[in-house]
Amino acid sequence: MVLDLDKPVNVKMFGKVTQPKGFWHDQKDQNQKLQSISSNLLLYVTRGAFNIRIGDNIYSVSEGDVVIIPSKTKYQPRESDGCSYYFVHFSATTLENTLPSNIDQSLLRFQGIADNQNGYAYNYYGKAYSSIISLPIHFKQNSFKSYYPLQNVFERATKLNIWRNHYEKLLLDNITRELLILISTELTTQQTSNNTLQKILHYINNHYTEPLTLTSIAETFGFSTSYITKLFRNFLGKGTVDYINDLRLTAACEYLISSNHTIGEISNKIGFPNQYYFDRLFKRKYGVTPKEFRKSNNNRNF
């Protein structure tokens, strides 16, 4: 779903529901008619899990997940393990089959607005800027790092009393717009991080035989060592050095089986000038020394 957030967001209904375990509304019949609503529906699960059919697909939704159902889309809640979730019915300007293009999001920062002043200003005068965002139907908590900020936004919305005055309703509309921005920002950040990781992996794959370190990689790409470490942990589940060593040890296996190089020569070729360190890592991973590995695989193809 593609939204234009330059246009107003209008909340039709907001609340929180706790659903007991079982089928919702006795919907055990898969062929039962699906429902739809005239506004968009956003669900945010705070506890438990449930299945929901949207169009022709059934999604397994669990704690921390977000579901966004475009208006007039057929859907049907299915089995629930017992769950609690926030829901927001809202209207917004939808751009069908449209993606952001030629959006200039550059910010010009001016230091020292006047001779006797300090500060800065973001300047969009004369810039072609658009607040178009693209959102999926469902995404999981493990790919959504803004879990707690999102929870906080919902808690702020819960404290509003829209019957008190119309300003509370305006605040609810703006909070919903903030939710959509947070979700879109996180997805964009995740995609950018993934692209960055792919470039780093390509570099490592081409240079792992060299004296490669986390610090040298960080300097090559202009990032901090902690940022690169976080990328590897989040996307690969292992550290940067572990990834490099795995590449080197895999290459070592190939050399041990297909070449006549000595173990010391192989150690140097794959980026381990210290053979003792190489032997130790190799045995830790494969359970045998490089010499034992070569002997046991002498008549096999790798």
mmCIF file of N, CA and C in Angstrom, residues 1-5 42 66 68 100 103 105 129-136 139 143-144 146 150 176-192:
data_model
loop_
_atom_site.group_PDB
_atom_site.id
_atom_site.type_symbol
_atom_site.label_atom_id
_atom_site.label_comp_id
_atom_site.label_asym_id
_atom_site.label_seq_id
_atom_site.Cartn_x
_atom_site.Cartn_y
_atom_site.Cartn_z
ATOM 1 N N MET A 1 0.849 -1.191 0.000
ATOM 2 C CA MET A 1 0.000 0.000 0.000
ATOM 3 C C MET A 1 0.883 1.240 0.000
ATOM 4 N N VAL A 2 0.597 2.180 -0.907
ATOM 5 C CA VAL A 2 1.374 3.408 -1.015
ATOM 6 C C VAL A 2 0.504 4.581 -0.567
ATOM 7 N N LEU A 3 1.010 5.342 0.415
ATOM 8 C CA LEU A 3 0.257 6.460 0.978
ATOM 9 C C LEU A 3 0.976 7.774 0.716
ATOM 10 N N ASP A 4 0.198 8.815 0.577
ATOM 11 C CA ASP A 4 0.737 10.167 0.451
ATOM 12 C C ASP A 4 0.471 10.892 1.772
ATOM 13 N N LEU A 5 1.497 11.012 2.606
ATOM 14 C CA LEU A 5 1.318 11.613 3.924
ATOM 15 C C LEU A 5 1.414 13.134 3.896
ATOM 16 N N LEU A 42 -5.020 -0.931 10.690
ATOM 17 C CA LEU A 42 -3.685 -1.248 11.195
ATOM 18 C C LEU A 42 -3.830 -2.013 12.504
ATOM 19 N N VAL A 66 3.134 -6.161 12.946
ATOM 20 C CA VAL A 66 2.212 -5.138 12.452
ATOM 21 C C VAL A 66 1.522 -5.674 11.209
ATOM 22 N N ILE A 68 -1.188 -4.324 8.161
ATOM 23 C CA ILE A 68 -1.888 -3.183 7.566
ATOM 24 C C ILE A 68 -2.761 -3.705 6.427
ATOM 25 N N PRO A 100 7.594 6.013 -4.958
ATOM 26 C CA PRO A 100 8.295 7.289 -4.901
ATOM 27 C C PRO A 100 9.336 7.382 -6.008
ATOM 28 N N ILE A 103 12.481 11.884 -5.687
ATOM 29 C CA ILE A 103 12.215 12.619 -4.456
ATOM 30 C C ILE A 103 13.530 13.158 -3.910
ATOM 31 N N GLN A 105 15.385 14.482 -1.077
ATOM 32 C CA GLN A 105 15.234 14.591 0.363
ATOM 33 C C GLN A 105 16.459 15.232 1.013
ATOM 34 N N TYR A 129 9.972 17.885 -2.887
ATOM 35 C CA TYR A 129 9.917 16.919 -1.792
ATOM 36 C C TYR A 129 8.529 16.287 -1.727
ATOM 37 N N SER A 130 8.475 15.000 -1.422
ATOM 38 C CA SER A 130 7.190 14.313 -1.316
ATOM 39 C C SER A 130 7.193 13.378 -0.119
ATOM 40 N N SER A 131 6.062 13.255 0.543
ATOM 41 C CA SER A 131 5.938 12.379 1.714
ATOM 42 C C SER A 131 5.222 11.091 1.343
ATOM 43 N N ILE A 132 5.665 10.453 0.260
ATOM 44 C CA ILE A 132 5.052 9.213 -0.195
ATOM 45 C C ILE A 132 5.764 8.039 0.470
ATOM 46 N N ILE A 133 5.001 7.124 1.077
ATOM 47 C CA ILE A 133 5.578 5.952 1.724
ATOM 48 C C ILE A 133 4.922 4.695 1.183
ATOM 49 N N SER A 134 5.671 3.613 1.203
ATOM 50 C CA SER A 134 5.168 2.320 0.757
ATOM 51 C C SER A 134 5.205 1.343 1.920
ATOM 52 N N LEU A 135 4.084 0.655 2.191
ATOM 53 C CA LEU A 135 3.971 -0.233 3.348
ATOM 54 C C LEU A 135 3.521 -1.627 2.909
ATOM 55 N N PRO A 136 4.100 -2.679 3.499
ATOM 56 C CA PRO A 136 3.649 -4.045 3.218
ATOM 57 C C PRO A 136 2.399 -4.368 4.032
ATOM 58 N N PHE A 139 4.574 -7.500 8.531
ATOM 59 C CA PHE A 139 5.988 -7.721 8.777
ATOM 60 C C PHE A 139 6.186 -8.102 10.224
ATOM 61 N N SER A 143 12.114 -8.228 12.253
ATOM 62 C CA SER A 143 12.638 -7.323 11.233
ATOM 63 C C SER A 143 12.254 -5.885 11.528
ATOM 64 N N PHE A 144 11.656 -5.666 12.693
ATOM 65 C CA PHE A 144 11.184 -4.334 13.040
ATOM 66 C C PHE A 144 11.857 -3.898 14.329
ATOM 67 N N SER A 146 12.131 -0.965 15.735
ATOM 68 C CA SER A 146 11.528 0.120 16.516
ATOM 69 C C SER A 146 10.361 -0.386 17.355
ATOM 70 N N LEU A 150 7.447 2.092 18.893
ATOM 71 C CA LEU A 150 6.097 1.903 18.375
ATOM 72 C C LEU A 150 5.118 1.679 19.519
ATOM 73 N N THR A 176 -1.339 8.781 14.608
ATOM 74 C CA THR A 176 -1.450 7.712 13.617
ATOM 75 C C THR A 176 -0.526 7.974 12.432
ATOM 76 N N ARG A 177 -0.451 9.219 12.023
ATOM 77 C CA ARG A 177 0.488 9.578 10.948
ATOM 78 C C ARG A 177 1.915 9.289 11.388
ATOM 79 N N GLU A 178 2.226 9.582 12.656
ATOM 80 C CA GLU A 178 3.559 9.292 13.187
ATOM 81 C C GLU A 178 3.843 7.787 13.155
ATOM 82 N N LEU A 179 2.836 6.979 13.484
ATOM 83 C CA LEU A 179 2.995 5.526 13.432
ATOM 84 C C LEU A 179 3.391 5.070 12.025
ATOM 85 N N LEU A 180 2.691 5.584 11.032
ATOM 86 C CA LEU A 180 2.971 5.206 9.645
ATOM 87 C C LEU A 180 4.374 5.626 9.232
ATOM 88 N N ILE A 181 4.793 6.806 9.696
ATOM 89 C CA ILE A 181 6.140 7.278 9.385
ATOM 90 C C ILE A 181 7.189 6.395 10.050
ATOM 91 N N LEU A 182 6.975 6.025 11.323
ATOM 92 C CA LEU A 182 7.913 5.159 12.032
ATOM 93 C C LEU A 182 8.077 3.818 11.319
ATOM 94 N N ILE A 183 6.953 3.243 10.910
ATOM 95 C CA ILE A 183 6.996 1.950 10.230
ATOM 96 C C ILE A 183 7.754 2.062 8.923
ATOM 97 N N SER A 184 7.433 3.079 8.130
ATOM 98 C CA SER A 184 8.090 3.271 6.839
ATOM 99 C C SER A 184 9.579 3.536 7.019
ATOM 100 N N THR A 185 9.930 4.346 8.018
ATOM 101 C CA THR A 185 11.335 4.662 8.274
ATOM 102 C C THR A 185 12.122 3.413 8.621
ATOM 103 N N GLU A 186 11.538 2.559 9.475
ATOM 104 C CA GLU A 186 12.233 1.345 9.886
ATOM 105 C C GLU A 186 12.459 0.420 8.701
ATOM 106 N N LEU A 187 11.458 0.277 7.841
ATOM 107 C CA LEU A 187 11.599 -0.598 6.684
ATOM 108 C C LEU A 187 12.658 -0.070 5.728
ATOM 109 N N THR A 188 12.685 1.255 5.525
ATOM 110 C CA THR A 188 13.689 1.859 4.651
ATOM 111 C C THR A 188 15.081 1.683 5.230
ATOM 112 N N THR A 189 15.202 1.892 6.552
ATOM 113 C CA THR A 189 16.491 1.732 7.220
ATOM 114 C C THR A 189 16.984 0.300 7.109
ATOM 115 N N GLN A 190 16.057 -0.638 7.270
ATOM 116 C CA GLN A 190 16.424 -2.043 7.185
ATOM 117 C C GLN A 190 16.942 -2.380 5.790
ATOM 118 N N GLN A 191 16.257 -1.878 4.746
ATOM 119 C CA GLN A 191 16.680 -2.148 3.381
ATOM 120 C C GLN A 191 18.039 -1.528 3.111
ATOM 121 N N THR A 192 18.241 -0.292 3.607
ATOM 122 C CA THR A 192 19.528 0.370 3.428
ATOM 123 C C THR A 192 20.635 -0.408 4.123
#
